[in-house]
Amino acid sequence: MSSSQDPPGAEEVATPGYLSPVKTNGKVPDEDVRSENSESSNETQAGVKRIEAISSTWTTASLTFAYLGLYLMAFTTSLEQQTTTNLTVYATSAFSEHSLVATVAVVQSVIQAVIKPVMAKIADVFGRYEAFSISVFVYVIGYIQQAASNNVKTFAAAQIFYSAGWTGLQILQQIFIADTSDLLNRALFATIPDIPFLATVWAGPPIAESLIKHASWRWGYGIWAIVLPVAFLPLALTLFLNQRKAAKLYPLPKRVLTRQSAFASLKNLWFDLDFFGVVLLSAAICLILLPLTLASLAKGGWKNASMIAMIVIGGIFLVCFPFWERSKRLAPHALFPPDVFRNRTVLAGYSIAFFYFMAFYLSVYPYFYSYLLIVQNQSITAAGHITQTFTFTSTVTSIIVSILIKYTRHYKYFITLGSAIYLMGIGLMIRYRTQGVSTGVLVGCQIAVGIGGGMLNVPAQLGVQASVSHQRVAAATAVFLTILEIGGAVGTAISGAIWTANVPKKLAAYLPDETKGQAAAIFGSVEVASGMYPVGSPTRAAIDRAYQETMTTILIVAVCVCAPLIPLSLVMKDYKLDELDQRVKGKVIGGTRNTSGLDQEGSSPDGEVQPPSKKRFLDRILGHRRQNAADP
């Protein structure tokens, strides 16, 4: 389709290696054009070409159906999250290891961190449909293993599959939205996976309470192994059918595993997925963070040789990781592409993600729920609702902010304002998250933190996406969400270290003589701490005091962690989103079908998107006028 401003006789000629045609003046493109296109094509991995072909075949009806399927799957995983979040303390307590809830959370966070870029790479190498299918399969394995766990070690190991599947779906949902929306509408559509939380935050806790009372925590995990695959079918069917349609219209690249020998395929997968980089990063994070939650429980504490060895080896791995990633020979498709770190907006966005989630996992998870059950004497349902007030409020706020971004065309100062509100909310927690405070005050603090979180999270991700080309969107988004989860892992590890170091000592100091021997049982089980000793008894007062003082310490650390958010938000560039065009190919929401196939105008060599300058705009107009004047 030629533009009305094209010179007469212009037509589209498909060039080798390109799904979209290049405009010419009725001539076959010369060798330079073909060479440039071929080079660009070679830099585009097979899965990216595949989704570009699929995007070119979307119709309004099929894209709508795909988004409905995406929403159904998001609703299912959201309800599961809101249910199982309330079951973790009961699962660990069943093994008399309630204090290890932080260790389980660290394992979850580490897996969620390192699996995001892996899933993004799988999506780029194989395709979006294939990556979604792998995530669902791994997710189901995690459900089954958690439900069948007989000890806390097996339960923690199950987090590898469970977290890999859940976080894979999370990143793939955002990549799919980035594939099918323009920048101006992307913030709004990026909130679609969060919309179900508006209902599930209220539905999940009662379901969890019903399961605890009438069935078991095991059923709370096992049932989703049946529900999730059924919920995935509509989206899977849409992607699969559109992929078949695209294969008939465009020469889709063959899959890596079907066009080469077994050795060559494994070699390519090793480099394409950066397997060693994944192992190096995940091992480094695990070895550094897990001792923080385990040291107080180990024989000899921090003097234990195993704790020291884990920290030292983890530190060595962490130092080696950037050198590995920078080597084009060892990591040609790096887990963290070096070029995305050359942009100040990207770096600031990544830093905001780190500190934002680190503070969240200090102030809200993993011990706030236990604190509500014990110190505030809340029911399972009430504690779940109070905890999830953050999720509800942040979701509503992010939707409102996304709409405002669409009409203001700017995102930066939403991050700044959100950071200030977030800091204020956590500061209020220190003052008002105290024993005997009303439920309304607890909820009010959660609302303030939720508003701040909703204002800064989605705009920060959008700012990162706006700073890179479409080829880098998946990688940049994956790194953003990876660093987000690493921040959560660090926050969880610190809160776990504070909790396991302080609560046992305080219980030993405050418990009456007749119950001092029960300190280990109280520390190990939330059910013992909240159910065996009535409110007002000396033992319960000692338990409440130990938990309260420890929670206050954790919140002070959370406030300190929030401090960098405001200055970091000011570092980000204030892009005007309607002036940026990432040249997303195919049918996109809010945009038109792009058939140029050329790199976006305004891209810098490192992939940063630059707003079109006035000079470039004037050059276009003057050049067009000169051409018209020359025409007879």
XYZ file of C-alpha atoms in Angstrom:
632
model
C 0.000 0.000 0.000
C 1.602 3.241 -1.039
C 1.298 6.485 0.790
C -0.361 9.515 -0.765
C 2.945 11.372 -0.405
C 4.998 8.754 -2.271
C 6.347 9.767 -5.715
C 4.275 8.478 -8.646
C 5.114 4.900 -9.596
C 6.217 3.882 -6.120
C 5.345 0.307 -5.301
C 6.279 -2.294 -2.724
C 8.890 -4.945 -3.428
C 9.495 -7.661 -0.863
C 13.185 -8.034 -0.116
C 14.975 -11.176 1.051
C 14.797 -11.795 4.783
C 12.069 -9.238 5.337
C 8.448 -9.878 6.129
C 7.482 -6.341 5.268
C 8.199 -4.722 1.913
C 10.511 -1.841 1.090
C 9.224 1.053 -0.980
C 11.014 1.675 -4.256
C 10.370 3.789 -7.339
C 9.362 0.869 -9.496
C 12.862 -0.614 -9.348
C 14.350 -3.652 -7.735
C 16.223 -2.566 -4.605
C 19.928 -2.193 -5.206
C 22.582 -4.321 -3.529
C 23.110 -1.873 -0.678
C 19.447 -1.986 0.287
C 19.384 -5.786 0.203
C 22.572 -5.988 2.219
C 21.269 -3.597 4.833
C 17.994 -5.435 5.093
C 19.673 -8.811 5.281
C 21.954 -7.642 8.040
C 19.066 -6.234 9.976
C 17.145 -9.428 9.475
C 20.009 -11.535 10.760
C 19.970 -9.530 13.981
C 16.309 -10.340 14.428
C 15.800 -13.709 16.083
C 13.350 -16.210 14.624
C 10.640 -15.694 17.218
C 10.605 -11.943 16.573
C 10.167 -12.556 12.828
C 7.437 -15.060 13.636
C 5.437 -12.608 15.780
C 5.915 -9.866 13.166
C 4.403 -12.208 10.592
C 1.560 -13.106 12.947
C 0.954 -9.422 13.728
C 0.565 -8.768 10.013
C -2.331 -11.256 9.887
C -4.285 -10.023 12.913
C -7.836 -8.911 12.283
C -9.814 -6.809 14.726
C -11.861 -9.876 15.685
C -8.884 -12.208 16.181
C -6.923 -9.613 18.161
C -9.956 -8.951 20.364
C -10.359 -12.688 20.975
C -6.650 -12.948 21.816
C -6.964 -10.190 24.405
C -10.027 -11.883 25.901
C -7.970 -15.074 26.172
C -5.139 -13.104 27.758
C -7.569 -11.636 30.285
C -9.044 -15.060 31.128
C -5.595 -16.456 31.809
C -4.647 -13.369 33.843
C -7.835 -13.723 35.900
C -7.053 -17.376 36.629
C -3.459 -16.756 37.716
C -4.557 -13.719 39.740
C -7.173 -15.725 41.662
C -4.623 -18.472 42.238
C -2.083 -15.961 43.565
C -4.580 -14.378 45.947
C -5.551 -17.816 47.232
C -2.149 -19.487 47.584
C -0.457 -16.401 49.069
C -2.581 -16.984 52.170
C -1.671 -20.684 52.276
C 2.138 -20.436 52.363
C 2.314 -19.779 56.117
C 0.122 -22.836 56.738
C 2.204 -25.018 54.436
C 5.454 -24.082 56.203
C 3.770 -24.308 59.619
C 2.611 -27.841 58.761
C 6.307 -28.735 58.659
C 6.950 -26.662 61.869
C 9.089 -24.259 59.822
C 7.075 -21.012 59.715
C 10.248 -18.914 59.965
C 11.381 -20.345 56.608
C 8.563 -18.518 54.816
C 11.205 -15.893 53.933
C 13.529 -18.571 52.542
C 10.715 -19.885 50.353
C 9.997 -16.307 49.240
C 13.679 -15.740 48.393
C 13.710 -18.878 46.236
C 10.557 -17.636 44.501
C 12.028 -14.192 43.907
C 15.327 -15.518 42.558
C 13.597 -17.860 40.110
C 11.181 -15.103 39.104
C 14.151 -12.820 38.498
C 16.317 -15.061 36.348
C 13.518 -16.744 34.390
C 12.144 -13.511 32.884
C 14.965 -12.897 30.390
C 15.066 -16.638 29.678
C 11.375 -16.658 28.734
C 11.864 -13.490 26.701
C 14.679 -15.243 24.824
C 12.568 -18.379 24.309
C 9.855 -16.124 22.889
C 12.408 -14.476 20.583
C 14.015 -17.759 19.490
C 10.970 -20.024 19.122
C 7.913 -17.746 19.182
C 5.251 -16.395 21.548
C 2.873 -19.379 21.287
C 5.647 -21.833 22.108
C 6.864 -19.757 25.064
C 3.335 -19.466 26.493
C 2.882 -23.243 26.221
C 6.180 -23.958 27.994
C 5.262 -21.565 30.822
C 1.865 -23.173 31.386
C 3.395 -26.666 31.407
C 6.064 -25.690 33.954
C 3.444 -23.859 36.051
C 1.314 -27.026 36.274
C 4.352 -29.090 37.347
C 4.908 -26.575 40.149
C 1.297 -26.858 41.334
C 1.501 -30.639 41.490
C 4.832 -30.675 43.325
C 3.676 -28.129 45.931
C 0.490 -30.066 46.611
C 2.456 -33.297 47.071
C 5.236 -31.838 49.277
C 6.030 -33.771 52.464
C 8.642 -31.403 53.915
C 9.740 -27.802 53.606
C 12.691 -28.719 51.362
C 10.394 -30.295 48.766
C 8.006 -27.361 49.074
C 10.862 -24.900 48.505
C 12.121 -26.936 45.536
C 8.634 -26.793 44.021
C 9.017 -23.001 43.848
C 11.500 -23.491 41.006
C 8.792 -24.812 38.676
C 5.940 -22.791 40.152
C 7.795 -19.472 40.018
C 9.243 -20.206 36.582
C 5.770 -20.816 35.173
C 4.123 -17.850 36.871
C 6.812 -15.341 35.999
C 7.047 -16.722 32.459
C 3.381 -15.920 31.922
C 3.890 -12.483 33.486
C 6.673 -11.440 31.112
C 5.007 -13.037 28.072
C 1.790 -11.131 28.716
C 3.726 -7.858 28.684
C 5.662 -8.872 25.558
C 2.413 -9.767 23.779
C 0.963 -6.374 24.722
C 4.134 -4.636 23.490
C 3.827 -6.580 20.211
C 0.227 -5.489 19.637
C 0.028 -1.889 20.912
C 1.663 1.444 20.198
C 3.509 3.441 22.860
C 0.661 5.862 23.496
C -1.767 3.056 24.390
C 0.713 0.583 25.852
C 0.584 1.809 29.445
C -3.195 1.382 29.460
C -3.124 -2.083 27.914
C -0.218 -3.130 30.143
C -2.666 -2.947 33.055
C -4.967 -5.611 31.558
C -3.239 -8.480 33.414
C -3.704 -6.497 36.647
C -7.423 -5.741 36.266
C -8.520 -9.147 37.681
C -6.911 -8.176 40.988
C -9.786 -5.739 41.520
C -11.997 -8.772 42.180
C -9.595 -11.530 43.174
C -8.075 -9.664 46.142
C -11.456 -10.019 47.831
C -12.243 -13.533 46.575
C -8.878 -15.180 47.295
C -8.722 -14.925 51.126
C -12.218 -16.436 51.728
C -11.347 -19.288 49.358
C -8.118 -19.876 51.294
C -9.952 -19.815 54.628
C -12.556 -22.270 53.325
C -9.827 -24.618 52.111
C -8.015 -24.503 55.462
C -11.214 -25.227 57.390
C -12.909 -27.770 55.123
C -10.164 -29.349 52.992
C -6.407 -28.707 53.227
C -3.763 -26.302 51.996
C -2.696 -29.002 49.505
C -5.951 -28.677 47.576
C -5.306 -24.943 47.417
C -2.376 -25.689 45.100
C -3.500 -28.859 43.345
C -6.788 -27.555 41.942
C -5.006 -25.035 39.708
C -3.211 -27.811 37.829
C -6.619 -28.477 36.249
C -7.965 -24.932 35.956
C -4.992 -23.148 34.335
C -4.614 -25.332 31.196
C -8.342 -24.902 30.492
C -8.073 -21.116 30.903
C -5.096 -21.029 28.516
C -6.951 -22.714 25.627
C -8.579 -19.568 24.064
C -5.285 -17.637 23.839
C -3.383 -20.738 22.711
C -5.912 -21.438 19.968
C -5.815 -17.838 18.711
C -2.008 -17.684 18.577
C -1.774 -21.121 16.959
C -4.358 -20.379 14.239
C -2.861 -16.990 13.446
C 0.591 -18.569 13.268
C -0.707 -21.091 10.714
C -2.333 -18.267 8.770
C 0.926 -16.298 8.775
C 2.862 -19.364 7.595
C 0.706 -19.493 4.458
C 1.198 -15.795 3.680
C 4.837 -15.303 4.681
C 7.902 -17.580 4.611
C 8.254 -18.005 8.374
C 11.753 -18.893 9.598
C 12.179 -22.566 10.409
C 12.460 -23.552 14.029
C 15.964 -23.881 15.418
C 15.570 -27.570 16.298
C 14.212 -28.659 12.898
C 16.807 -27.219 10.527
C 20.058 -28.408 12.109
C 21.779 -31.446 13.575
C 21.290 -32.248 17.256
C 24.739 -30.911 18.197
C 24.285 -27.702 16.191
C 20.832 -27.192 17.706
C 22.139 -27.613 21.252
C 25.039 -25.282 20.513
C 22.701 -22.611 19.151
C 20.337 -23.005 22.100
C 23.285 -22.660 24.481
C 24.181 -19.287 22.959
C 20.651 -18.095 22.097
C 19.353 -18.661 25.628
C 22.658 -17.778 27.333
C 22.388 -20.839 29.567
C 25.656 -20.219 31.394
C 24.683 -16.598 32.068
C 21.396 -17.786 33.573
C 23.160 -20.310 35.825
C 25.801 -17.754 36.840
C 23.273 -15.075 37.817
C 20.823 -17.391 39.587
C 23.624 -19.102 41.529
C 25.106 -15.738 42.526
C 21.810 -14.350 43.832
C 20.855 -17.561 45.655
C 24.254 -18.023 47.285
C 24.370 -14.410 48.494
C 20.770 -14.028 49.695
C 19.849 -17.422 51.161
C 22.436 -17.226 53.992
C 20.701 -14.044 55.203
C 17.594 -16.076 56.051
C 19.395 -19.275 57.112
C 22.366 -18.026 59.167
C 20.461 -17.580 62.431
C 19.128 -21.144 62.130
C 22.498 -22.716 61.250
C 24.867 -24.147 63.853
C 27.272 -21.377 64.823
C 25.305 -18.732 62.915
C 27.501 -16.566 60.679
C 30.575 -18.504 61.848
C 29.241 -21.582 60.083
C 31.623 -22.497 57.251
C 28.747 -23.195 54.856
C 27.334 -19.681 55.286
C 30.733 -18.089 54.641
C 31.394 -20.302 51.614
C 28.003 -19.479 50.085
C 28.600 -15.729 50.422
C 32.146 -15.908 48.987
C 31.265 -18.142 46.030
C 28.132 -16.101 45.310
C 30.207 -12.916 45.305
C 32.700 -14.442 42.861
C 29.879 -15.511 40.543
C 28.335 -12.035 40.717
C 31.652 -10.382 39.789
C 32.130 -12.808 36.881
C 28.609 -12.280 35.504
C 29.095 -8.842 33.827
C 32.377 -9.985 32.232
C 30.600 -13.005 30.771
C 27.739 -10.863 29.472
C 30.094 -8.366 27.810
C 31.902 -11.073 25.830
C 30.449 -11.261 22.322
C 32.192 -14.583 21.771
C 30.945 -16.264 24.960
C 27.539 -14.563 25.126
C 26.529 -13.402 21.627
C 22.898 -13.167 22.810
C 23.504 -11.894 26.328
C 20.932 -12.324 29.081
C 21.364 -8.605 29.821
C 22.143 -6.936 26.451
C 24.926 -4.409 27.182
C 23.509 -1.776 24.828
C 20.339 -1.294 26.890
C 22.501 -0.106 29.793
C 23.949 2.834 27.836
C 20.810 4.892 28.276
C 20.242 7.001 31.378
C 16.458 6.568 31.254
C 16.816 2.794 31.089
C 19.309 2.751 33.966
C 17.118 5.019 36.097
C 14.051 2.897 35.318
C 15.881 -0.279 36.315
C 17.075 1.322 39.561
C 13.549 2.485 40.397
C 12.262 -1.052 39.846
C 14.935 -2.445 42.191
C 14.317 -0.078 45.114
C 10.523 -0.059 44.646
C 10.180 -3.830 44.980
C 12.863 -4.068 47.647
C 10.850 -1.679 49.832
C 7.628 -3.550 49.010
C 9.071 -6.868 50.175
C 10.271 -5.234 53.368
C 7.010 -3.470 54.231
C 4.287 -5.829 52.955
C 5.705 -9.297 52.276
C 6.450 -11.848 53.574
C 5.753 -11.181 57.285
C 2.970 -8.586 57.309
C 0.350 -11.316 56.919
C 1.747 -13.237 59.924
C 1.914 -9.974 61.882
C -1.787 -9.353 61.235
C -2.749 -12.874 62.338
C -0.783 -12.639 65.576
C -0.297 -9.056 66.783
C -3.531 -7.650 65.330
C -5.499 -10.884 65.975
C -7.121 -10.759 62.528
C -8.916 -13.682 60.903
C -7.461 -15.397 57.836
C -9.919 -13.558 55.563
C -9.419 -10.153 57.205
C -5.622 -10.485 57.192
C -5.720 -11.451 53.526
C -7.944 -8.493 52.647
C -5.759 -6.001 54.528
C -2.602 -7.365 52.924
C -4.146 -7.276 49.445
C -5.418 -3.702 49.829
C -2.107 -2.673 48.285
C -2.762 -4.790 45.193
C -6.290 -3.450 44.760
C -5.294 0.192 45.231
C -2.213 -0.010 43.024
C -4.234 -1.659 40.242
C -6.922 1.048 40.288
C -4.255 3.758 40.398
C -2.243 2.254 37.538
C -5.352 2.153 35.329
C -6.140 5.813 36.067
C -2.513 6.847 35.507
C -2.393 4.891 32.238
C -5.440 6.790 30.970
C -3.833 10.094 31.999
C -0.619 9.112 30.188
C -2.639 8.444 27.032
C -4.050 11.973 27.060
C -1.085 13.921 28.470
C 1.469 12.021 26.313
C 3.935 12.172 29.227
C 4.898 9.666 31.919
C 7.853 11.018 33.910
C 6.245 13.117 36.618
C 3.746 10.407 37.506
C 6.813 8.438 38.645
C 8.091 11.358 40.731
C 4.739 11.967 42.433
C 4.209 8.245 42.955
C 7.646 7.894 44.556
C 6.851 10.665 47.033
C 3.498 9.103 47.982
C 5.092 5.654 48.269
C 7.760 6.987 50.632
C 5.142 8.813 52.702
C 2.965 5.690 52.966
C 5.792 3.498 54.263
C 6.772 6.268 56.677
C 3.213 6.283 58.029
C 3.494 2.533 58.626
C 6.236 3.131 61.202
C 3.936 5.469 63.102
C 0.658 3.602 62.759
C 1.477 -0.107 62.283
C 1.452 -0.669 66.033
C -0.272 -2.970 68.482
C -3.858 -1.955 69.227
C -4.269 0.338 66.207
C -7.616 0.199 64.393
C -8.126 -1.814 61.221
C -9.046 1.392 59.373
C -5.633 2.910 60.056
C -3.848 -0.240 58.856
C -5.905 -0.190 55.662
C -5.268 3.539 55.193
C -1.498 3.008 55.210
C -1.857 0.199 52.674
C -3.956 2.476 50.448
C -1.309 5.228 50.522
C 1.464 2.790 49.601
C -0.753 1.265 46.888
C -1.426 4.656 45.290
C 2.289 5.410 45.196
C 3.147 1.999 43.777
C 0.444 2.248 41.115
C 1.715 5.657 40.008
C 5.352 4.676 39.556
C 5.508 1.042 38.408
C 3.756 1.051 35.006
C 5.138 4.483 33.943
C 8.681 3.372 34.845
C 8.295 0.270 32.661
C 6.845 2.414 29.871
C 9.794 4.812 30.081
C 12.214 1.917 29.641
C 10.238 0.549 26.673
C 10.068 4.000 25.072
C 13.856 4.262 25.194
C 14.597 1.251 22.978
C 13.734 -0.031 19.518
C 11.094 -2.720 18.955
C 13.771 -5.400 18.540
C 14.942 -4.548 22.068
C 11.517 -4.159 23.728
C 11.301 -7.798 24.857
C 14.859 -7.757 26.236
C 14.458 -4.364 27.923
C 11.119 -5.372 29.470
C 12.576 -8.673 30.664
C 15.554 -6.943 32.281
C 13.212 -4.398 33.939
C 11.068 -7.159 35.442
C 14.173 -9.188 36.328
C 15.687 -6.325 38.300
C 12.266 -5.739 39.869
C 12.301 -9.317 41.167
C 15.947 -9.106 42.261
C 14.957 -6.102 44.355
C 12.149 -8.197 45.816
C 14.579 -11.027 46.554
C 16.964 -8.653 48.335
C 14.098 -7.137 50.332
C 12.800 -10.574 51.282
C 16.254 -11.745 52.334
C 16.822 -8.659 54.484
C 13.405 -8.934 56.138
C 14.027 -12.651 56.695
C 17.421 -11.934 58.240
C 15.938 -9.330 60.588
C 13.025 -11.608 61.485
C 15.029 -14.761 62.190
C 17.691 -12.830 64.109
C 15.327 -10.808 66.306
C 12.115 -12.739 66.998
C 13.753 -15.778 68.708
C 15.899 -13.537 70.942
C 12.950 -11.338 71.870
C 10.738 -14.344 72.596
C 13.431 -15.760 74.870
C 13.646 -12.417 76.664
C 9.927 -11.628 76.972
C 8.159 -14.991 77.442
C 7.110 -15.879 81.020
C 9.197 -18.572 82.684
C 6.462 -21.178 82.341
C 6.378 -20.881 78.515
C 10.023 -20.105 77.690
C 10.438 -23.717 76.659
C 7.801 -23.171 73.942
C 9.779 -20.394 72.221
C 10.922 -22.634 69.346
C 7.391 -23.973 68.750
C 5.940 -20.443 68.794
C 8.599 -19.205 66.366
C 8.117 -22.213 64.086
C 4.325 -22.119 63.691
C 1.933 -19.239 63.109
C -0.901 -21.476 64.323
C 0.797 -22.008 67.693
C 1.604 -18.304 68.032
C -1.903 -17.103 67.159
C -4.129 -19.928 68.408
C -2.753 -21.530 71.566
C -2.482 -18.466 73.791
C -5.494 -16.156 74.328
C -5.245 -12.419 73.733
C -4.346 -10.636 76.961
C -2.439 -13.524 78.505
C 1.188 -12.872 79.554
C 2.491 -15.290 76.917
C 0.450 -13.696 74.121
C 1.568 -10.222 75.232
C 5.200 -11.361 75.013
C 4.637 -12.829 71.538
C 2.945 -9.637 70.343
C 5.774 -7.475 71.698
C 8.463 -9.575 69.994
C 6.639 -9.443 66.649
C 5.850 -5.716 66.961
C 9.400 -4.599 67.716
C 10.783 -6.714 64.878
C 8.230 -5.345 62.397
C 9.158 -1.754 63.336
C 12.837 -2.487 62.615
C 11.940 -3.903 59.183
C 9.861 -0.800 58.353
C 12.712 1.574 59.253
C 14.908 -0.232 56.721
C 12.090 0.007 54.143
C 11.922 3.803 54.497
C 15.681 4.095 53.942
C 15.386 1.955 50.801
C 12.677 4.264 49.390
C 14.857 7.382 49.613
C 16.551 7.039 46.158
C 13.244 6.748 44.250
C 12.547 10.482 43.890
C 16.010 11.557 42.589
C 16.068 8.562 40.224
C 12.705 9.577 38.743
C 14.090 13.036 37.951
C 16.947 11.485 35.938
C 14.566 9.878 33.409
C 13.916 11.688 30.115
C 10.467 13.199 29.706
C 9.602 11.676 26.317
C 6.534 12.939 24.490
C 5.099 9.556 23.618
C 3.128 10.560 20.532
C 6.387 11.723 18.904
C 7.982 8.274 19.217
C 7.407 5.466 16.727
C 8.908 2.047 17.422
C 7.797 0.721 14.039
C 5.938 -2.247 15.492
C 5.034 -4.339 12.452
C 1.507 -5.499 11.746
C -1.816 -4.497 13.273
C -1.382 -2.772 16.623
C -3.850 -1.176 19.006
C -3.827 2.571 18.583
C -1.624 2.391 15.480
C -1.736 1.404 11.852
C -0.255 -1.483 9.946
C 3.444 -0.719 9.410
C 4.899 -2.079 6.219
C 8.168 -0.233 5.982
C 10.377 -2.812 7.682
C 13.074 -0.191 8.067
C 14.654 0.789 11.348
C 12.707 3.537 13.020
C 13.763 7.032 12.246
C 15.192 8.607 15.309
C 16.917 5.466 16.585
C 20.413 5.968 17.840
C 23.044 3.278 17.192
C 22.579 1.862 20.678
C 18.876 1.403 20.142
C 17.667 4.483 22.023
C 14.602 6.136 20.549
C 14.995 9.856 19.923
C 12.090 12.247 19.336
C 12.076 13.608 15.782
C 13.909 16.914 15.625
C 12.444 20.064 14.077
C 15.360 20.148 11.620
C 14.550 16.659 10.344
C 10.888 17.627 10.020
C 11.749 20.788 8.042
C 14.146 18.832 5.825
C 11.312 16.501 4.902
C 8.979 19.358 3.997
C 11.598 21.298 2.026
C 12.760 18.162 0.236
C 9.170 17.294 -0.689
C 8.582 20.817 -2.030
C 11.794 20.743 -4.076
C 10.740 17.413 -5.572
C 7.271 18.771 -6.445
C 8.832 21.845 -8.023
C 11.052 19.652 -10.196
C 8.113 17.567 -11.464
C 6.774 18.763 -14.852
